[in-house]
Coordinates of C-alpha atoms and ligand atoms in Angstrom, one line a residue:
M32 CA 7.7 15.8 -7.7
C33 CA 6.3 18.8 -6.3
G34 CA 7.6 21.9 -4.0
I35 CA 6.5 23.2 -0.6
A36 CA 7.4 26.3 1.3
A37 CA 6.4 27.6 4.5
C38 CA 7.5 30.4 7.1
I39 CA 7.1 31.7 10.3
L40 CA 8.1 35.6 10.0
E41 CA 8.6 38.1 12.8
N42 CA 6.8 41.0 11.6
D43 CA 6.1 40.5 7.5
K44 CA 2.9 39.3 6.3
A45 CA 3.8 35.8 5.1
A46 CA 1.5 35.8 1.7
P47 CA 3.7 37.9 -0.6
I48 CA 7.0 36.2 1.0
L49 CA 5.5 32.7 0.3
L50 CA 4.4 33.4 -3.1
G51 CA 8.1 34.4 -4.1
C52 CA 9.4 31.0 -2.5
V53 CA 7.1 28.9 -4.4
K54 CA 8.0 30.5 -7.5
K55 CA 11.7 29.6 -7.0
L56 CA 10.3 26.1 -6.7
E57 CA 8.4 26.2 -10.4
Y58 CA 10.9 23.7 -11.6
R59 CA 9.5 20.9 -9.4
G60 CA 6.0 21.1 -10.6
Y61 CA 4.0 23.7 -12.3
D62 CA 0.4 22.4 -12.9
S63 CA -1.3 24.1 -9.9
V64 CA -0.4 26.3 -7.1
G65 CA -1.8 27.6 -3.7
I66 CA -0.9 29.3 -0.4
A67 CA -2.6 29.5 3.1
T68 CA -1.8 32.0 6.0
L69 CA -2.7 31.8 9.3
N70 CA -3.9 35.1 11.8
S71 CA -6.9 34.0 13.9
S72 CA -8.2 31.5 11.5
I73 CA -6.7 29.9 8.0
I74 CA -7.2 31.8 4.6
V75 CA -6.5 29.3 1.5
E76 CA -6.2 30.2 -2.3
K77 CA -5.2 27.7 -4.9
D78 CA -5.9 26.7 -8.2
E79 CA -4.8 24.9 -11.5
G80 CA -2.4 26.5 -13.8
K81 CA 0.5 28.5 -13.8
I82 CA 2.1 30.6 -10.9
N83 CA 2.1 33.7 -12.7
D84 CA -1.5 33.5 -13.5
F85 CA -2.3 32.7 -9.9
E86 CA -0.3 35.5 -8.5
E87 CA -2.2 38.2 -11.1
S88 CA -5.5 36.9 -9.5
L89 CA -4.6 36.9 -5.9
D90 CA -6.1 39.8 -3.8
L91 CA -3.1 39.7 -1.1
S92 CA -4.6 42.2 1.2
K93 CA -6.7 39.3 2.4
F94 CA -3.8 37.6 3.7
Q95 CA -2.8 39.2 6.9
G96 CA -1.0 36.4 9.0
R97 CA 2.8 36.3 9.0
I98 CA 2.6 32.4 9.4
G99 CA 1.8 30.4 6.2
I100 CA 2.2 27.4 3.7
G101 CA 2.6 27.3 0.1
H102 CA 2.7 24.9 -2.7
V103 CA 3.5 23.9 -6.5
R104 CA 2.1 20.8 -7.4
W105 CA 3.4 18.4 -9.8
A106 CA 0.1 15.9 -10.1
T107 CA 0.4 12.4 -9.1
H108 CA -3.0 11.6 -7.5
G109 CA -5.9 13.2 -9.2
P110 CA -5.6 15.5 -11.9
P111 CA -4.6 19.2 -12.1
T112 CA -7.6 21.1 -10.9
R113 CA -8.5 23.8 -8.0
E114 CA -9.7 20.7 -5.6
N115 CA -6.6 18.7 -5.9
A116 CA -4.5 21.7 -5.5
H117 CA -2.7 22.2 -2.3
P118 CA -3.0 23.5 0.6
H119 CA -5.5 20.8 1.7
L120 CA -7.7 21.3 5.0
D121 CA -9.4 19.2 7.3
C122 CA -13.1 18.9 7.8
D123 CA -13.4 22.3 10.0
G124 CA -10.8 23.9 8.0
K125 CA -8.4 24.2 11.1
I126 CA -5.7 22.5 9.7
A127 CA -4.0 23.2 6.5
I128 CA -1.2 20.8 4.8
V129 CA 1.1 21.0 1.9
H130 CA 2.8 17.9 1.1
N131 CA 5.4 16.7 -1.5
G132 CA 5.4 12.7 -2.1
I133 CA 3.3 9.7 -2.5
I134 CA 1.1 7.9 0.5
E135 CA 1.0 4.3 -0.8
N136 CA -1.6 3.8 1.8
Y137 CA -3.9 6.6 1.5
M138 CA -6.8 4.7 -0.4
E139 CA -7.1 2.3 3.0
L140 CA -6.6 5.5 5.3
K141 CA -9.0 7.3 3.4
N142 CA -11.8 4.7 3.7
E143 CA -11.3 4.2 7.5
L144 CA -11.6 8.4 7.9
K145 CA -14.8 8.3 5.8
S146 CA -16.3 5.3 8.1
E147 CA -15.5 7.6 10.8
G148 CA -17.6 10.8 9.3
H149 CA -14.6 12.7 7.5
N150 CA -15.5 14.6 4.4
F151 CA -13.2 14.7 1.7
A152 CA -12.8 17.5 -1.1
S153 CA -10.4 16.4 -3.4
E154 CA -8.9 12.9 -5.0
T155 CA -5.5 13.6 -3.5
D156 CA -3.7 11.2 -1.0
T157 CA -2.4 14.2 0.8
E158 CA -5.8 15.3 1.7
V159 CA -5.9 12.0 3.7
I160 CA -3.4 13.4 5.9
A161 CA -5.1 16.8 7.3
H162 CA -8.0 14.4 8.2
L163 CA -5.8 12.2 9.9
I164 CA -4.2 15.1 11.8
E165 CA -7.6 16.1 12.5
K166 CA -8.5 12.7 14.0
Y167 CA -5.6 12.9 16.7
K168 CA -6.4 16.4 17.7
N169 CA -10.2 15.4 18.3
R170 CA -8.7 12.6 20.7
G171 CA -7.2 15.6 22.7
H172 CA -3.8 15.3 21.2
N173 CA -1.8 18.8 20.9
L174 CA -0.7 19.4 17.1
E175 CA 2.7 18.1 17.5
E176 CA 1.5 14.7 19.2
A177 CA -1.4 14.6 16.3
V178 CA 1.1 15.0 13.7
R179 CA 3.4 12.4 15.0
R180 CA 0.8 9.9 15.3
A181 CA -0.5 10.5 11.9
L182 CA 2.9 10.2 10.4
I183 CA 3.3 6.7 12.0
R184 CA 0.3 5.5 10.1
L185 CA 1.8 6.7 6.9
K186 CA 3.3 4.6 4.2
G187 CA 5.3 6.1 1.4
A188 CA 7.2 9.4 0.7
Y189 CA 6.2 12.7 2.2
A190 CA 7.9 16.2 3.0
I191 CA 5.0 18.1 4.9
A192 CA 4.1 21.4 6.4
V193 CA 1.5 21.7 8.7
I194 CA -0.5 25.0 10.4
S195 CA -3.4 25.1 12.6
S196 CA -5.5 27.9 13.7
D197 CA -6.1 26.2 17.0
E198 CA -2.3 26.6 17.7
P199 CA -1.6 30.0 15.5
D200 CA 2.1 30.1 16.6
K201 CA 3.8 27.3 15.1
I202 CA 4.6 25.2 11.7
I203 CA 5.3 21.5 12.0
G204 CA 7.5 20.0 9.1
A205 CA 8.3 16.3 8.3
R206 CA 10.1 14.2 6.1
K207 CA 10.5 10.8 4.7
E208 CA 12.2 9.9 1.4
S209 CA 11.2 13.7 0.0
P210 CA 13.5 16.3 1.0
L211 CA 12.9 19.1 3.5
I212 CA 15.2 21.8 4.7
V213 CA 14.6 24.2 7.7
A214 CA 16.2 27.8 7.4
K215 CA 16.8 30.5 9.5
G216 CA 16.7 34.1 8.5
E217 CA 16.5 37.7 9.9
R218 CA 12.8 37.6 9.0
G219 CA 11.9 34.6 10.7
Y220 CA 12.0 30.7 10.0
F221 CA 11.4 28.8 6.5
L222 CA 10.6 25.3 5.3
A223 CA 11.0 24.5 2.1
S224 CA 11.7 21.2 -0.3
D225 CA 14.7 22.7 -1.8
I226 CA 17.5 25.6 -1.1
P227 CA 16.0 28.1 -4.1
A228 CA 12.8 28.6 -2.3
I229 CA 14.6 30.2 0.8
L230 CA 18.0 32.0 -0.8
D231 CA 16.3 35.8 -1.0
H232 CA 15.7 35.3 3.0
A233 CA 17.8 32.6 4.6
R234 CA 21.1 30.9 4.2
D235 CA 21.5 29.1 7.5
V236 CA 20.1 25.7 6.7
I237 CA 19.5 22.3 8.2
F238 CA 18.9 19.3 5.9
L239 CA 16.1 17.2 7.7
D240 CA 16.6 13.0 7.4
D241 CA 13.9 10.6 7.4
N242 CA 11.6 10.1 10.0
E243 CA 12.1 13.7 11.5
M244 CA 10.0 16.4 12.7
V245 CA 10.6 20.0 13.2
I246 CA 8.3 22.2 15.3
I247 CA 8.8 26.0 14.6
D248 CA 7.5 28.6 16.8
D249 CA 8.9 32.2 18.1
T250 CA 11.5 30.3 20.3
G251 CA 13.2 28.7 17.1
A252 CA 13.0 25.3 15.5
R253 CA 13.0 22.1 17.5
I254 CA 13.9 19.0 15.5
K255 CA 12.6 15.5 16.7
D256 CA 12.3 11.8 15.7
L257 CA 9.2 10.2 15.5
E258 CA 9.4 8.8 19.3
G259 CA 9.5 12.2 20.5
N260 CA 13.3 12.5 21.2
I261 CA 15.1 15.9 20.7
K262 CA 17.8 15.7 17.5
K263 CA 20.6 18.0 17.9
K264 CA 21.7 19.5 14.4
E265 CA 24.1 22.1 13.2
Y266 CA 22.8 24.7 10.8
K267 CA 25.1 24.9 7.4
Y268 CA 25.8 28.0 5.6
I269 CA 24.4 27.9 2.1
E270 CA 26.9 29.6 -0.8
W271 CA 25.1 29.2 -3.8
T272 CA 23.8 31.8 -6.1
P273 CA 19.9 31.6 -6.7
E274 CA 20.4 30.0 -10.2
M275 CA 23.0 27.5 -9.0
A276 CA 20.2 26.3 -6.5
E277 CA 17.5 25.8 -8.9
K278 CA 19.7 23.4 -10.4
G279 CA 20.7 21.9 -7.0
G280 CA 24.3 23.1 -7.4
Y281 CA 24.6 21.3 -10.7
D282 CA 25.8 23.6 -13.9
Y283 CA 22.7 22.0 -15.8
F284 CA 19.4 20.6 -14.9
M285 CA 20.5 17.4 -17.3
L286 CA 23.1 16.6 -14.8
K287 CA 20.9 17.2 -12.1
E288 CA 18.2 14.8 -13.7
I289 CA 21.1 12.3 -14.2
H290 CA 21.8 12.2 -10.5
E291 CA 18.4 12.4 -9.5
Q292 CA 17.6 8.6 -11.3
P293 CA 18.2 6.6 -8.3
Q294 CA 15.4 8.2 -6.4
V295 CA 13.1 8.6 -9.6
L296 CA 13.6 4.6 -9.9
R297 CA 12.6 4.3 -6.0
D298 CA 9.7 6.7 -6.5
T299 CA 8.3 4.6 -9.5
L300 CA 8.8 1.2 -8.2
R301 CA 6.2 2.5 -5.6
E302 CA 3.6 1.9 -8.5
I303 CA 3.5 -1.7 -8.7
N304 CA 0.2 -2.2 -6.7
T305 CA -1.5 0.6 -9.4
I306 CA 0.2 -1.3 -12.2
Q307 CA -1.2 -4.9 -11.3
R308 CA -4.6 -3.1 -10.9
V309 CA -4.5 -1.7 -14.4
V310 CA -3.2 -5.2 -15.8
D311 CA -6.3 -6.7 -13.9
E312 CA -8.6 -4.1 -15.9
I313 CA -7.0 -4.7 -19.2
G314 CA -7.8 -8.6 -19.0
E315 CA -6.3 -11.0 -21.5
I316 CA -3.6 -10.3 -23.7
K317 CA -2.5 -12.1 -26.9
R318 CA 0.0 -9.6 -28.5
I319 CA 1.8 -6.4 -27.7
C320 CA 2.4 -3.5 -29.7
F321 CA 4.6 -0.7 -28.6
V322 CA 4.3 2.6 -30.1
A323 CA 6.9 5.7 -29.4
C324 CA 9.2 8.2 -30.5
G325 CA 12.9 8.7 -29.7
T326 CA 13.9 7.6 -26.3
S327 CA 10.6 6.4 -25.5
Y328 CA 10.8 4.3 -28.3
H329 CA 14.1 2.8 -27.4
A330 CA 12.3 2.2 -23.8
A331 CA 9.5 0.3 -26.0
F332 CA 12.3 -1.6 -27.6
V333 CA 13.5 -3.1 -24.1
G334 CA 10.2 -3.9 -23.5
K335 CA 9.8 -5.9 -26.5
Y336 CA 13.0 -7.9 -25.6
L337 CA 11.4 -8.3 -22.0
F338 CA 7.7 -9.2 -22.8
E339 CA 8.9 -11.9 -25.6
S340 CA 11.5 -13.4 -23.4
I341 CA 9.8 -14.1 -20.0
L342 CA 5.9 -13.5 -20.9
H343 CA 6.4 -14.9 -24.5
I344 CA 4.1 -12.8 -25.8
P345 CA 4.6 -12.0 -29.4
T346 CA 5.5 -8.1 -29.2
D347 CA 5.9 -5.6 -32.0
V348 CA 7.7 -2.0 -31.4
I349 CA 6.6 0.6 -34.0
I350 CA 8.1 4.2 -34.5
A351 CA 5.1 6.6 -34.0
S352 CA 5.5 8.2 -37.2
E353 CA 5.3 4.9 -39.1
F354 CA 2.6 2.9 -37.1
Q355 CA -0.3 4.4 -39.0
Y356 CA 1.0 2.4 -42.2
T357 CA 0.4 -0.8 -40.0
A358 CA -2.4 -0.2 -37.7
N359 CA -4.6 -2.4 -39.8
A360 CA -3.3 -5.6 -38.4
L361 CA -4.6 -4.7 -34.9
D362 CA -7.6 -6.7 -33.3
K363 CA -9.4 -6.8 -29.7
E364 CA -6.8 -9.1 -28.4
T365 CA -3.7 -6.8 -29.2
L366 CA -3.0 -4.3 -26.3
T367 CA -1.1 -1.3 -28.2
I368 CA 1.1 0.4 -25.3
F369 CA 1.8 4.4 -26.4
I370 CA 5.0 5.6 -24.1
T371 CA 5.5 9.2 -24.2
Q372 CA 6.8 11.3 -21.3
S373 CA 5.2 14.5 -22.4
G374 CA 1.8 12.9 -23.1
E375 CA 1.5 15.3 -26.1
T376 CA 4.0 14.2 -29.1
A377 CA 1.7 14.7 -32.0
D378 CA 3.2 11.5 -33.7
T379 CA 2.2 9.5 -31.1
L380 CA -1.1 11.0 -30.4
N381 CA -1.8 10.4 -34.1
A382 CA -1.0 6.9 -33.9
L383 CA -3.1 6.7 -30.9
R384 CA -5.8 8.0 -32.9
A385 CA -5.2 5.8 -35.7
V386 CA -6.0 2.5 -33.4
N387 CA -9.7 4.0 -33.3
K388 CA -11.0 1.5 -30.8
K389 CA -9.4 -1.6 -32.7
S390 CA -7.4 -2.8 -30.0
K391 CA -7.0 -1.9 -26.4
T392 CA -4.8 1.0 -25.4
L393 CA -2.4 1.6 -22.8
A394 CA -0.4 5.2 -22.4
I395 CA 2.5 5.1 -20.2
V396 CA 3.0 9.0 -19.5
N397 CA 4.9 11.6 -17.2
V398 CA 2.5 14.4 -17.5
L399 CA -0.9 13.8 -15.6
G400 CA -3.5 14.9 -17.5
S401 CA -1.9 15.2 -20.7
T402 CA -3.7 14.4 -24.0
A403 CA -2.6 11.1 -24.2
T404 CA -3.8 10.2 -20.4
R405 CA -7.4 11.4 -21.8
E406 CA -7.4 9.6 -25.2
A407 CA -6.1 6.2 -24.3
D408 CA -8.2 3.6 -22.5
H409 CA -5.5 2.9 -19.7
V410 CA -2.8 4.8 -18.2
I411 CA 0.0 4.0 -16.4
Y412 CA 2.3 7.2 -14.8
T413 CA 5.9 7.4 -14.4
R414 CA 6.9 9.2 -11.3
A415 CA 10.0 11.1 -12.7
G416 CA 8.7 14.6 -12.1
P417 CA 9.1 17.3 -14.3
E418 CA 12.2 16.8 -16.5
I419 CA 13.6 20.4 -17.5
G420 CA 16.4 19.0 -19.8
V421 CA 15.6 18.5 -23.3
A422 CA 17.2 15.2 -23.7
A423 CA 15.5 12.6 -21.6
T424 CA 17.4 11.0 -19.1
K425 CA 15.0 10.2 -15.8
T426 CA 12.0 9.9 -17.8
Y427 CA 13.7 6.7 -19.7
I428 CA 14.5 5.1 -16.5
S429 CA 11.3 5.8 -14.9
Q430 CA 9.4 4.2 -18.3
L431 CA 11.8 1.1 -18.1
A432 CA 10.7 0.6 -14.7
C433 CA 7.0 0.8 -15.7
I434 CA 7.7 -1.8 -18.5
Y435 CA 9.5 -4.2 -16.3
M436 CA 6.7 -3.8 -13.4
L437 CA 4.3 -4.0 -16.6
A438 CA 5.6 -7.3 -17.4
A439 CA 5.9 -8.7 -13.6
A440 CA 2.1 -8.0 -13.4
I441 CA 1.1 -9.7 -16.5
G442 CA 3.2 -12.6 -16.0
R443 CA 2.7 -12.5 -12.2
K444 CA 6.8 -12.8 -12.0
T445 CA 7.5 -10.6 -8.7
E446 CA 11.1 -11.8 -8.8
I447 CA 11.6 -9.3 -11.7
V448 CA 10.7 -6.2 -9.0
K449 CA 12.9 -7.6 -6.7
D450 CA 15.7 -7.2 -9.2
L451 CA 14.6 -3.8 -9.8
R452 CA 14.9 -3.0 -6.3
K453 CA 18.7 -3.7 -6.1
L454 CA 19.1 -1.1 -9.1
P455 CA 19.0 2.4 -7.4
D456 CA 22.1 1.4 -5.1
E457 CA 23.9 0.2 -8.4
M458 CA 23.2 3.4 -9.8
E459 CA 24.5 5.4 -7.3
K460 CA 27.7 3.5 -7.7
I461 CA 27.8 4.2 -11.2
L462 CA 27.3 8.0 -10.7
E463 CA 30.4 7.8 -8.3
K464 CA 32.4 7.0 -11.6
E465 CA 31.8 10.3 -13.0
E466 CA 35.2 11.5 -13.1
L467 CA 36.4 8.3 -15.0
I468 CA 33.6 9.1 -17.8
K469 CA 34.6 12.8 -17.4
E470 CA 38.2 11.6 -18.6
I471 CA 36.8 9.4 -21.5
A472 CA 34.8 12.2 -22.8
R473 CA 38.1 14.5 -22.5
T474 CA 39.6 11.7 -24.6
Y475 CA 37.2 11.4 -27.3
K476 CA 35.2 14.6 -27.3
N477 CA 36.8 15.8 -30.8
K478 CA 35.9 12.6 -32.7
S479 CA 33.4 13.0 -35.3
D480 CA 31.8 9.6 -35.6
F481 CA 30.7 7.2 -32.9
L482 CA 29.5 3.5 -32.9
F483 CA 27.7 2.0 -30.2
I484 CA 26.9 -1.8 -30.2
G485 CA 24.8 -4.2 -28.3
R486 CA 23.0 -7.5 -28.5
G487 CA 19.7 -8.5 -27.3
F488 CA 18.5 -6.2 -24.3
S489 CA 22.0 -4.2 -24.9
Y490 CA 21.1 -3.4 -28.3
P491 CA 18.1 -0.6 -27.4
T492 CA 20.9 0.8 -24.7
A493 CA 23.2 1.1 -27.7
L494 CA 20.2 3.3 -29.8
E495 CA 19.4 5.3 -26.6
G496 CA 23.4 6.0 -26.0
A497 CA 23.6 6.9 -29.5
L498 CA 20.7 9.5 -29.7
K499 CA 21.9 11.1 -26.4
L500 CA 25.6 11.6 -27.8
K501 CA 23.6 13.1 -31.2
E502 CA 21.2 15.3 -29.7
I503 CA 23.5 17.0 -27.1
S504 CA 27.1 17.1 -28.5
Y505 CA 26.0 17.2 -32.1
I506 CA 28.5 14.3 -33.2
H507 CA 27.4 11.8 -35.5
A508 CA 26.6 8.7 -33.7
E509 CA 24.9 5.1 -34.6
G510 CA 23.5 2.5 -32.7
Y511 CA 23.6 -0.9 -34.0
A512 CA 23.1 -4.5 -33.2
S513 CA 26.4 -5.8 -32.7
G514 CA 25.7 -8.5 -35.0
E515 CA 24.7 -6.4 -37.8
L516 CA 28.3 -4.7 -38.2
K517 CA 29.5 -7.4 -40.5
H518 CA 26.7 -6.5 -42.9
G519 CA 28.1 -3.2 -43.7
P520 CA 28.9 -0.4 -40.8
I521 CA 31.8 -2.5 -40.2
A522 CA 33.3 -0.6 -43.1
L523 CA 33.0 2.6 -41.5
I524 CA 35.7 1.4 -39.0
E525 CA 39.3 2.8 -39.3
K526 CA 41.8 3.6 -37.0
G527 CA 41.0 5.7 -33.9
V528 CA 37.0 5.2 -34.8
P529 CA 35.2 5.3 -31.2
V530 CA 33.2 2.3 -30.7
V531 CA 31.4 1.9 -27.5
A532 CA 30.6 -1.6 -26.7
I533 CA 28.1 -2.9 -24.4
A534 CA 28.2 -6.3 -23.0
P535 CA 26.6 -7.3 -19.6
P536 CA 26.8 -10.9 -18.2
P537 CA 23.9 -12.6 -20.2
L538 CA 21.0 -13.8 -18.7
P539 CA 20.6 -17.7 -18.1
L540 CA 18.7 -18.9 -21.5
K541 CA 15.4 -20.8 -20.4
T542 CA 14.5 -23.6 -22.7
G543 CA 10.7 -24.1 -21.4
A544 CA 10.6 -24.1 -18.0
K545 CA 14.3 -25.4 -17.7
I546 CA 17.1 -23.2 -17.2
V547 CA 20.2 -24.5 -19.6
K548 CA 23.3 -25.5 -17.3
D549 CA 25.6 -25.4 -20.0
E550 CA 27.7 -22.3 -19.6
E551 CA 28.8 -22.3 -22.7
E552 CA 25.0 -21.6 -23.7
F553 CA 25.1 -18.7 -21.3
R554 CA 27.8 -16.9 -23.4
N555 CA 25.8 -16.6 -26.2
S556 CA 25.0 -12.7 -26.4
H557 CA 28.0 -11.9 -24.5
S558 CA 30.6 -14.2 -26.6
L559 CA 29.4 -13.0 -29.5
T560 CA 29.5 -9.5 -28.9
L561 CA 33.1 -9.8 -27.5
S562 CA 33.8 -11.3 -31.0
N563 CA 32.4 -8.4 -32.4
V564 CA 34.7 -6.2 -30.3
K565 CA 37.8 -8.0 -31.2
E566 CA 36.8 -7.5 -35.0
V567 CA 36.6 -3.8 -34.7
K568 CA 39.6 -3.6 -32.6
A569 CA 41.6 -5.6 -35.2
R570 CA 40.6 -2.6 -37.7
G571 CA 42.0 0.1 -35.4
A572 CA 38.9 1.0 -33.5
E573 CA 39.3 2.5 -30.0
V574 CA 36.7 0.6 -27.8
I575 CA 35.0 1.9 -24.6
G576 CA 33.6 -1.5 -23.3
L577 CA 30.9 -1.5 -20.6
G578 CA 30.4 -4.7 -18.6
A579 CA 30.7 -6.8 -15.4
E580 CA 33.7 -5.9 -13.2
D581 CA 35.0 -9.3 -13.3
D582 CA 35.1 -9.7 -17.1
E583 CA 38.8 -9.7 -17.4
E584 CA 38.2 -11.2 -21.5
F585 CA 36.3 -8.1 -22.3
K586 CA 38.3 -5.7 -20.3
K587 CA 41.6 -6.8 -22.2
N588 CA 40.1 -5.9 -25.6
T589 CA 39.1 -2.6 -24.6
D590 CA 40.9 0.9 -24.7
K591 CA 38.6 2.2 -21.7
Y592 CA 36.2 0.1 -19.4
I593 CA 33.6 1.0 -17.2
S594 CA 32.9 -1.5 -14.8
F595 CA 29.3 -2.7 -13.3
N596 CA 28.5 -5.5 -10.6
P597 CA 28.5 -8.8 -12.3
S598 CA 25.2 -9.7 -10.5
I599 CA 23.7 -7.3 -12.8
R600 CA 22.5 -9.3 -15.7
E601 CA 21.8 -8.7 -19.3
E602 CA 17.8 -8.9 -18.8
I603 CA 17.8 -5.6 -16.1
S604 CA 20.9 -4.0 -17.4
P605 CA 19.1 -1.6 -19.7
L606 CA 18.2 0.4 -16.6
L607 CA 21.7 0.8 -15.4
Y608 CA 24.2 0.5 -18.3
I609 CA 22.4 3.9 -19.8
I610 CA 23.7 5.9 -16.9
P611 CA 27.4 6.2 -18.1
L612 CA 26.6 6.8 -21.6
Q613 CA 24.1 9.7 -20.6
L614 CA 26.9 11.3 -18.6
L615 CA 29.5 10.6 -21.6
A616 CA 27.1 12.8 -23.4
Y617 CA 26.5 15.4 -21.2
H618 CA 30.1 15.8 -20.6
I619 CA 31.3 15.6 -24.3
S620 CA 28.8 18.5 -24.9
V621 CA 29.8 20.6 -22.1
M622 CA 33.4 20.0 -23.0
K623 CA 32.6 21.2 -26.2
G624 CA 31.0 24.3 -25.2
E625 CA 27.5 23.2 -25.9
D626 CA 24.5 24.1 -23.9
P627 CA 23.1 20.7 -22.8
D628 CA 19.8 21.8 -21.3
H629 CA 19.0 23.5 -24.4
P630 CA 20.0 21.6 -27.6
R631 CA 20.0 23.1 -31.2
N632 CA 16.8 22.4 -33.2
L633 CA 15.2 20.3 -30.5
A634 CA 12.2 21.0 -28.1
K635 CA 10.9 19.3 -24.9
C636 CA 7.8 18.3 -26.6
V637 CA 7.1 17.8 -30.1
T638 CA 4.2 18.9 -31.2
V639 CA 4.6 18.6 -34.9
V640 CA 4.5 15.8 -37.3
Ligands
AGP110 C1 15.0 12.3 -26.1 O1 16.2 12.7 -25.5 C2 14.4 13.4 -26.9 N1 14.1 14.6 -26.4 C3 13.0 12.9 -27.8 O2 13.6 11.7 -28.7 C4 12.0 12.4 -27.1 O3 12.4 11.3 -26.3 C5 10.8 12.0 -28.1 O4 10.5 13.4 -28.8 C6 9.7 11.4 -27.8 O5 8.9 12.7 -26.6 P1 8.0 12.0 -25.5 O6 8.4 10.8 -24.6 O7 7.2 13.0 -24.8 O8 6.8 11.1 -26.7

């Protein structure tokens, strides 16, 4: 996720205004920054690093134009370097563009443009768009038509702002699956990825829809579709304060990031071809060893169940701080997979170094250019964007998506990815149940202990649900394999103890290539968890059930029930069933007067052992 901003001002110089706009978008990306303004020619300054350092180094006097574009980057294609920072230019420096999104077919377009003589200065997908526009301008089209023709060629997601010294009185914007707003203020017109960027200058906003362009000049803003038809849209007045706007109107970043998860999953699922390439580079794998901490460890745990159930590859999952005591069993036929959203967790880096070439290593990371990405043999990037809340939410979903796509790539089983594509819409439906989850939070917020139970794929979900509650509400919570209750934990059950039971419809048991037809066989993980639910209920527990909406047997044995689409079976349930547990932890934390974004004793990145 990056942040773009653009402005066409009546009298003021654009540069200082643009800098202020991109600073307000820093939560969307902060590994590099840049601005370009347009007078008779385009002036660009950009660099890797933080915005404040960039601002200190800038000589604003060289920027005379009243039109400009700006960008804060969260690197996706190409590490954070000056060359990869935005804005990007065409060959002659007459077109400048900033972009938020991922162009899936950029390599194909780049090869086409290179063969036509275009020279590239960066590794980014964005620069391809600048040269594609140049290509169509060189065919005699004006800027608007050249941008339109270029957009039609793009596959993927984009929000762009484009300026050209050949037409120095306009800005063109467009969006597809990445947000872009048009704002009108006293100083002039603005484009931005998000409301915080423009709130100091404008409050009348239009939210562009997918496949729409906007042409802004001194006569105003005109919106068109990609066929060139004018689209009539009304400005909406934004009441938010700047602080509210940075959180997208949510009270805390954590809640905003929970609600971003459907889009994060859509963005991460675009990586399937990249993941297939990584798998092909890795070659034969006979054994897998996942290594991670905290939430990333829970994602790895899901990976164990997935890889062993569909790939039949022996798979270990080891807590990173324990790994160095077991690293001696590795060999060249093992793939050790390190999952770390920050890429900087000391325990995980120590484990990575303990491998010491004994096995192939793969890192699944959210932060491009982080240490883990430089030390592992292979890297897969999640596409969660910056996660500001200390508690991991959307990075967990993107880690799981990468693990499922990794399994699909290793096993050449594309049906898994097809199943995953159903999930963003199902996530939206679960997020619409937030009021029910708030009511459950209100009921149980003063409890001192929670148990979370699940079997198979639902066991890691139980562990992650317990961790979320612990780390932001400070209530003691434990996740257990539900079959383990009778080996001790059930002694904790007494009247009123809340037990969260996770029991999605079980996956069909496959013995060999054959799917077992006997329905009873299907009920194994699910029916046994229901037995565990009845055992704790009989001892006075208050059961919060998570299961299929048509599961009457489960429902009648619970005090509260959160229902899911029955077509979402156990195998892909971890990506969906965790969402109500994130919301439950969040709302209990807020109802207890805690700050879920900054939980006590915790850091977003644990760089100590
Ligand atoms: C998760 O909510 C916690 N913030 C913590 O457990 C975290 O998952 C763990 O520290 C690992 O971080 P990493 O993914 O950056 O390595």
